[in-house]
mmCIF file of C-alpha atoms in Angstrom:
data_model
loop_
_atom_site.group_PDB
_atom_site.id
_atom_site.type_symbol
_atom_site.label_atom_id
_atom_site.label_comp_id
_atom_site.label_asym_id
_atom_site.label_seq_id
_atom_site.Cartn_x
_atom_site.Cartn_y
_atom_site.Cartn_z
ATOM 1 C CA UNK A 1 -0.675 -44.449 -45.815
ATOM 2 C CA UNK A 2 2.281 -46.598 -45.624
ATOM 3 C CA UNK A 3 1.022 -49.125 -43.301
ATOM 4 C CA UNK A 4 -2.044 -50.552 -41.510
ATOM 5 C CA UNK A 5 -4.216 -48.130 -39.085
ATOM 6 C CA UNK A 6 -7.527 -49.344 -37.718
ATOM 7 C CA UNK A 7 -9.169 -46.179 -37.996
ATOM 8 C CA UNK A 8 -12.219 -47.102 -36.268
ATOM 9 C CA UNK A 9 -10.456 -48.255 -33.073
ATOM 10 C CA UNK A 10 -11.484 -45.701 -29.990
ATOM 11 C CA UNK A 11 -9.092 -44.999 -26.949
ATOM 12 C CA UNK A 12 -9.763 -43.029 -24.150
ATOM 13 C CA UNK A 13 -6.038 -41.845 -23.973
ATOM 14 C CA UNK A 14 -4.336 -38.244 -25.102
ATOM 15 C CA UNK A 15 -1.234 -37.946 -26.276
ATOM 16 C CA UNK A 16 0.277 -35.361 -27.972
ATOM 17 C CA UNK A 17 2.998 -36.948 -30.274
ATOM 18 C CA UNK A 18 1.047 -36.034 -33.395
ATOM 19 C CA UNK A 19 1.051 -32.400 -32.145
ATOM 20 C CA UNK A 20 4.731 -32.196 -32.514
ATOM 21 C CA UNK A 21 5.507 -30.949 -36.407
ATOM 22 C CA UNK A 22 2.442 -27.869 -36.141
ATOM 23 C CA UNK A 23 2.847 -27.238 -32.442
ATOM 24 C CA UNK A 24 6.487 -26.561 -32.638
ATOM 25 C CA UNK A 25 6.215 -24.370 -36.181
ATOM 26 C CA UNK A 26 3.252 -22.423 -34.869
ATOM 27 C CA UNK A 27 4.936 -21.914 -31.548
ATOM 28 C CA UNK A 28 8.236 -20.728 -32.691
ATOM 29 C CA UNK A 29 6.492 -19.085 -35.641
ATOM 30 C CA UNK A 30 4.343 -16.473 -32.829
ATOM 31 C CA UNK A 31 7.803 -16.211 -30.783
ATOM 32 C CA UNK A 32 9.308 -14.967 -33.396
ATOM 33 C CA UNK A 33 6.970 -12.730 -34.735
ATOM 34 C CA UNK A 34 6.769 -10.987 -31.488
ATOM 35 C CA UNK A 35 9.852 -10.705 -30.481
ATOM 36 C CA UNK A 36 11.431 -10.056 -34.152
ATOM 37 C CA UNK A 37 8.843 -7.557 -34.650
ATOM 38 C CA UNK A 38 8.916 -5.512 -31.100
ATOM 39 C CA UNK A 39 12.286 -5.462 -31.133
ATOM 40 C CA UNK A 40 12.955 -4.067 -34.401
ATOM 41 C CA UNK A 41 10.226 -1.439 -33.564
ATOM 42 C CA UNK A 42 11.763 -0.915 -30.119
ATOM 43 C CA UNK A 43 15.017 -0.434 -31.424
ATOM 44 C CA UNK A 44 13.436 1.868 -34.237
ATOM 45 C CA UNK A 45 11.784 3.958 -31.754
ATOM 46 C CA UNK A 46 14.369 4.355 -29.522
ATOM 47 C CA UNK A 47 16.371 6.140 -32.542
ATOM 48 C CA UNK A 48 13.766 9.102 -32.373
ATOM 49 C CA UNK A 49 12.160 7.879 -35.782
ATOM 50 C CA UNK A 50 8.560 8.866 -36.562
ATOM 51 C CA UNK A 51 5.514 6.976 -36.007
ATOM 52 C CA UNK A 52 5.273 5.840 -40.119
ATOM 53 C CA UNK A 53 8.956 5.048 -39.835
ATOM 54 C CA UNK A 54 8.042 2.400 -36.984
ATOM 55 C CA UNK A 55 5.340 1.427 -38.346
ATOM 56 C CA UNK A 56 6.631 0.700 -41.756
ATOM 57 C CA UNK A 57 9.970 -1.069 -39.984
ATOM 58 C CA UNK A 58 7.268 -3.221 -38.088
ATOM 59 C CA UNK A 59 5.612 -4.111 -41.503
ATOM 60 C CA UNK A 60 8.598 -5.035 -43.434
ATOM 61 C CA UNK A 61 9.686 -6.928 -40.459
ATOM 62 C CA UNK A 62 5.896 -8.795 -40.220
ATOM 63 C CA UNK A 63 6.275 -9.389 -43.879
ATOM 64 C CA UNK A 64 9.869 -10.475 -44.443
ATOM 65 C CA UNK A 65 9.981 -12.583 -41.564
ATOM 66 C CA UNK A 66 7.006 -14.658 -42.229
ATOM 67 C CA UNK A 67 8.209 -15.342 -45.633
ATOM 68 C CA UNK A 68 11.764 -16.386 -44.283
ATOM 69 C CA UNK A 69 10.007 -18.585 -41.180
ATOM 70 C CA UNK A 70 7.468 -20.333 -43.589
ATOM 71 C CA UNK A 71 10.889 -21.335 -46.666
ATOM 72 C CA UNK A 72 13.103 -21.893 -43.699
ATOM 73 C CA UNK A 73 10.761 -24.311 -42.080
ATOM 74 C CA UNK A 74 9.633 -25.553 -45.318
ATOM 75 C CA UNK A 75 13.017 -26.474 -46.700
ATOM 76 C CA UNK A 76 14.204 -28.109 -43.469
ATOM 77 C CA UNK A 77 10.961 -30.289 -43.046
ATOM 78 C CA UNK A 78 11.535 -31.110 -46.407
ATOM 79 C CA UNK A 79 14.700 -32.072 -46.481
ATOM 80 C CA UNK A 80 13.344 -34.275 -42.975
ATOM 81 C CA UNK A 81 10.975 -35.937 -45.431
ATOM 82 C CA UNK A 82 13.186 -36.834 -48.155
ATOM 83 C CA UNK A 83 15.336 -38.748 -45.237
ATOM 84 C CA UNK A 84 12.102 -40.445 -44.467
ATOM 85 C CA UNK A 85 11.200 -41.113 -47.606
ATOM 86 C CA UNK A 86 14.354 -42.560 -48.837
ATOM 87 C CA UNK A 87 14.476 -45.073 -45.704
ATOM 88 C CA UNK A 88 11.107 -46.200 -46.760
ATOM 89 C CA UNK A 89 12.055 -46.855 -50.445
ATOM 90 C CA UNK A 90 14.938 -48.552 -49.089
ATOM 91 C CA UNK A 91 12.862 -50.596 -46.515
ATOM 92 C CA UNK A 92 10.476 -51.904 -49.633
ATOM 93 C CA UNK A 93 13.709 -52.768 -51.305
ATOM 94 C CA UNK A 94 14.946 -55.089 -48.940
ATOM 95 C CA UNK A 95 11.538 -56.938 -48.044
ATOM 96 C CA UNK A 96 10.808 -57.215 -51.449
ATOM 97 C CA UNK A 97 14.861 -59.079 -52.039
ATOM 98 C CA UNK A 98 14.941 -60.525 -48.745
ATOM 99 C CA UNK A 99 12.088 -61.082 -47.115
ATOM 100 C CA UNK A 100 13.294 -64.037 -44.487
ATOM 101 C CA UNK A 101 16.507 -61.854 -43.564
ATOM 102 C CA UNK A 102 13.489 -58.977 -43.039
ATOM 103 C CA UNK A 103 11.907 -61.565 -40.613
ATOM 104 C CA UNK A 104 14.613 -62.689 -38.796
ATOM 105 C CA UNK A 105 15.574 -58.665 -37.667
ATOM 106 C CA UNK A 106 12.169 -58.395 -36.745
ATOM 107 C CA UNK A 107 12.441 -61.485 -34.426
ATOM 108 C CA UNK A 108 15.480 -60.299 -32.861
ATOM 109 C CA UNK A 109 14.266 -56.923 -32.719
ATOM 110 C CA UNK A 110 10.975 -58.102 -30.335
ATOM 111 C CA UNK A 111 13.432 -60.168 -28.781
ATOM 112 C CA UNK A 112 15.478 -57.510 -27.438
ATOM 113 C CA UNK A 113 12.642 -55.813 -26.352
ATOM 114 C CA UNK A 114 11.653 -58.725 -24.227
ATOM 115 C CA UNK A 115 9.619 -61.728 -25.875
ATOM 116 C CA UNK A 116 10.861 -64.979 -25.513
ATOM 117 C CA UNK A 117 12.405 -66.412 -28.904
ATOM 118 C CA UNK A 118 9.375 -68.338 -30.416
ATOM 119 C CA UNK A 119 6.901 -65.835 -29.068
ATOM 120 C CA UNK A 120 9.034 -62.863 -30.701
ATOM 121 C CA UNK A 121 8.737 -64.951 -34.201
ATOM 122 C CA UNK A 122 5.055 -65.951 -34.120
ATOM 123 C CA UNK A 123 4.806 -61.833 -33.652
ATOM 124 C CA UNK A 124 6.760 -60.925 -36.534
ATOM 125 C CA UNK A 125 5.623 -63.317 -38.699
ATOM 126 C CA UNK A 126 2.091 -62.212 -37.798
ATOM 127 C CA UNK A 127 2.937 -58.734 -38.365
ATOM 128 C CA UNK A 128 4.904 -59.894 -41.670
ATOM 129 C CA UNK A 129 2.084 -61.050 -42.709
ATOM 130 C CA UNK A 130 -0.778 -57.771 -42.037
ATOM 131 C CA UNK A 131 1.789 -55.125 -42.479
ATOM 132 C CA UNK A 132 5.322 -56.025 -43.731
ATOM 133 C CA UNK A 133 6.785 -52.445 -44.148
ATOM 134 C CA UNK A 134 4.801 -50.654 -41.225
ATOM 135 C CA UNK A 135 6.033 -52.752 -38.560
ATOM 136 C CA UNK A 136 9.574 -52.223 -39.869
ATOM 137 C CA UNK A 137 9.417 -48.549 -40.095
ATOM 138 C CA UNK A 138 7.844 -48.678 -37.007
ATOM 139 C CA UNK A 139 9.599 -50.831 -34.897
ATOM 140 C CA UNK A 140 13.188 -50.669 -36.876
ATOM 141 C CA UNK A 141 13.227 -47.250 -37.910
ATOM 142 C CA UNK A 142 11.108 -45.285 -35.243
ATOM 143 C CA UNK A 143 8.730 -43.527 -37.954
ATOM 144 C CA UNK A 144 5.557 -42.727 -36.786
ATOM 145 C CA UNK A 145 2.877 -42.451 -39.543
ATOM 146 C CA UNK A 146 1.276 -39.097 -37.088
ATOM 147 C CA UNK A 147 5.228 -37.476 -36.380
ATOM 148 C CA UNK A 148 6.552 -37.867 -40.091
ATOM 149 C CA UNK A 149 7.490 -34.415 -41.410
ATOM 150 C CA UNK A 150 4.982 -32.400 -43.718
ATOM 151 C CA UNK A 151 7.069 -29.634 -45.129
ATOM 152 C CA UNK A 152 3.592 -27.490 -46.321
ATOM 153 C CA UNK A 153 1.855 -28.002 -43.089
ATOM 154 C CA UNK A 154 5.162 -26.683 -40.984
ATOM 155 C CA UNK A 155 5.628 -23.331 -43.864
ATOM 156 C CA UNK A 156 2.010 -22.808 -42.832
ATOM 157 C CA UNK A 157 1.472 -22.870 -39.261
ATOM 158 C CA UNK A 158 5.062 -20.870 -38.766
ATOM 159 C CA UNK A 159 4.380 -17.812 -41.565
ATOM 160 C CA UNK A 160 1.025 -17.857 -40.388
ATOM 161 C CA UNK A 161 1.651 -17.573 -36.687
ATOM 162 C CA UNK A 162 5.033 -15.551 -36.847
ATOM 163 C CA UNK A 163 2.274 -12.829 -38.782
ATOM 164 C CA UNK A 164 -0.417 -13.280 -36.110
ATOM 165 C CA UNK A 165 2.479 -12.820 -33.039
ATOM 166 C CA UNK A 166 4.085 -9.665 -35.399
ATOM 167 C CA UNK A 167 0.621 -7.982 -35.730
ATOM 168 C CA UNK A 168 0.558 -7.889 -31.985
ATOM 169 C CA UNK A 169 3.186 -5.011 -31.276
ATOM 170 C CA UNK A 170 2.013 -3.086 -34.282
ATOM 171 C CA UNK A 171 -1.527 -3.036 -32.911
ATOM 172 C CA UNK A 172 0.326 -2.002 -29.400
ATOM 173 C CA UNK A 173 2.096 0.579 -31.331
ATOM 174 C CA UNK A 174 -0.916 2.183 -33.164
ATOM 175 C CA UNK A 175 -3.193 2.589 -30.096
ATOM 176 C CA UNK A 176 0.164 3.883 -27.649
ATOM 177 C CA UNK A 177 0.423 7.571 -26.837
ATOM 178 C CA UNK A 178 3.932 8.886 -28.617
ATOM 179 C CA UNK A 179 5.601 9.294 -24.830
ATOM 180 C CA UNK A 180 4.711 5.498 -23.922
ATOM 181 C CA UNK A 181 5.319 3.600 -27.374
ATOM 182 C CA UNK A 182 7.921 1.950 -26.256
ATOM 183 C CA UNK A 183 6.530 0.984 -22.784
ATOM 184 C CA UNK A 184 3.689 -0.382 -24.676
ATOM 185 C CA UNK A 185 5.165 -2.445 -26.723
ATOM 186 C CA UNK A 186 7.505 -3.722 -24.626
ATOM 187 C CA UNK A 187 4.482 -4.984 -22.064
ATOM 188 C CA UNK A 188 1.955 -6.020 -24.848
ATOM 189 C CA UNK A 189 4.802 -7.800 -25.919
ATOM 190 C CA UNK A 190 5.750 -9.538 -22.821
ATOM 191 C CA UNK A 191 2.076 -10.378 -21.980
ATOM 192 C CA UNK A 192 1.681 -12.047 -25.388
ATOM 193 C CA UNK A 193 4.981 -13.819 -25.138
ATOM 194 C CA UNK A 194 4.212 -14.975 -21.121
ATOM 195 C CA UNK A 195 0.183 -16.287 -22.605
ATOM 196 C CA UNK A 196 1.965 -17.907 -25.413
ATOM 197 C CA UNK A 197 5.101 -19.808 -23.468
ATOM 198 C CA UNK A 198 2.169 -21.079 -20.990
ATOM 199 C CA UNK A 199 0.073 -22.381 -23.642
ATOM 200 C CA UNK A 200 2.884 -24.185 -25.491
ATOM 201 C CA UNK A 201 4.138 -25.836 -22.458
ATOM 202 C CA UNK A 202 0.242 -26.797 -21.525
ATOM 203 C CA UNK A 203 -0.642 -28.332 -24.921
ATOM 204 C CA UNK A 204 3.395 -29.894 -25.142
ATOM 205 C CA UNK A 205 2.851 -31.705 -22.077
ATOM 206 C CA UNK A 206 5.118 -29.207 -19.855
ATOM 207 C CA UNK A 207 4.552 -26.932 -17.109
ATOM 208 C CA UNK A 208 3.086 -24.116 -18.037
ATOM 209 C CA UNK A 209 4.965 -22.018 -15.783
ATOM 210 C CA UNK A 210 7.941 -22.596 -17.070
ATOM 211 C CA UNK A 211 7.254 -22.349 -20.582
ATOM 212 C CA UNK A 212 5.877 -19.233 -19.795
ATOM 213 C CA UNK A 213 8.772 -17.646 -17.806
ATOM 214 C CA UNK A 214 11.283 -19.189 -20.427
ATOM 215 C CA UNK A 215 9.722 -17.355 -23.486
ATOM 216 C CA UNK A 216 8.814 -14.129 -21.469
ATOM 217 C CA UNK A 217 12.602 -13.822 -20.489
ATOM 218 C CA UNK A 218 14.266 -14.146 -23.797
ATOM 219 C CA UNK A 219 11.915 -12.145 -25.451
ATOM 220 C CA UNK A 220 12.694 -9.057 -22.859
ATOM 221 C CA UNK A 221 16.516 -9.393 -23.400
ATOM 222 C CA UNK A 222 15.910 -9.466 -26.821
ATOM 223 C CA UNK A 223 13.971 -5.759 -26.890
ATOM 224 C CA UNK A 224 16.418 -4.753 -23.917
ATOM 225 C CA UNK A 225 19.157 -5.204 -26.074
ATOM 226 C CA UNK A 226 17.871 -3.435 -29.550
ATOM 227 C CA UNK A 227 16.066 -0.870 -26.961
ATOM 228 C CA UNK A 228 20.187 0.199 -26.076
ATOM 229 C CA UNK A 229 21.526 -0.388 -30.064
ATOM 230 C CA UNK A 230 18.895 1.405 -31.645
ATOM 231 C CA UNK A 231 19.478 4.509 -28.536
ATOM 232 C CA UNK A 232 23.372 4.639 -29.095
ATOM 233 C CA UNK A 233 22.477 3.946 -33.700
ATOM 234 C CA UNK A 234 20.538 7.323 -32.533
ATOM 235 C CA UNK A 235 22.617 9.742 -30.990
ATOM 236 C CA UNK A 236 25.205 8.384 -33.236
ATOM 237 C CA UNK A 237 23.761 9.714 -36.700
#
């Protein structure tokens, strides 16, 4: 850890700031899974294809987009982490070189937030003292030991739900008669994508309503609109 944490301290509160890294992967990972996945089974299906030939496009797209969510995410977050990291290499170098000019932007940093001049120093010399570089990343650089990136947990939680969200229109596909493939996995779809944008906005904080509608509509346009390519890709060849 890079600074103090009493551990055994008990609080009655929730709050979902350390949610944010694996809540927004794993959401955006099952969007996309669903919607990538539908869609380029929709559009496959609305080109006349066979069953295997929908199936198989549903695979490749399960497979290849999982492996492009979980390096996209995981070269992002870490390229989030090397910021953070470099900041807090920094942050040692200057406490360790000047530790009263270190102090003094601590003062004036709890004095801008409020605290009379002496009060604002006994506090950062008390902090100074228990945890020199945590209360400066803290309080000077906004990192948050519970919100700091973690590139391996982000690769997982998006491959892994993008394949999860992905499996569901293949499933849809599998069980469909031929007339109503498309009409099933357009509404499995839609019902997965309405359950997940609820949930997300629940455990985010949000209103699940509107989570839900938001990720319900773009998912639709998205299969409307391959629905129409792959039909006109059709009659075309």
């Amino acid at each position: 850890m890079y600074w103090h944490a009493d551990k055994h301290r008990h609080h009655s509160e929730r709050h979902r700031v350390d949610r944010t890294g694996w809540l927004r992967a794993a959401v955006l990972g099952a969007d996309d899974g669903i919607v990538s996945t539908a869609s380029l089974m929709i559009g496959v299906a609305a080109s006349n294809a066979t069953k295997t030939s929908i199936f198989v496009a549903g695979m490749a797209g399960l497979v290849g987009g999982a492996m492009s969510m979980a390096v996209g995410e995981y070269v992002s977050v870490s390229s989030q982490k090397d910021s953070e990291q470099a900041d807090i290499a920094r942050e040692r170098v200057e406490q360790r070189e000047d530790p009263q000019h270190e102090l003094t932007e601590l003062t004036e940093i709890y004095r801008r937030r409020g605290l009379d001049g002496d009060l604002a120093r006994k506090v950062a010399i008390r902090l100074m003292e228990v945890d020199p570089l945590g209360s400066h990343l803290r309080d000077e650089l906004g990192l948050d030991e519970r919100t700091m990136a973690r590139p391996v947990q982000a690769a997982a939680a998006s491959a892994g739900s993008f394949a999860i969200g992905g499996a569901l229109p293949l499933v849809a596909m599998l069980v469909a008669p031929s007339a109503a493939r498309i009409a099933a996995i357009a509404l499995a779809s839609l019902i997965c994508l309405t359950f997940l944008g609820g949930v997300g906005g629940q455990v985010g904080g949000a209103p699940r309503r509107r989570g839900a509608m938001r990720v319900a509509f773009g998912g639709a346009i998205a299969m409307a609109v391959t629905a129409v390519i792959g039909s006109l890709v059709g009659i075309a060849v």
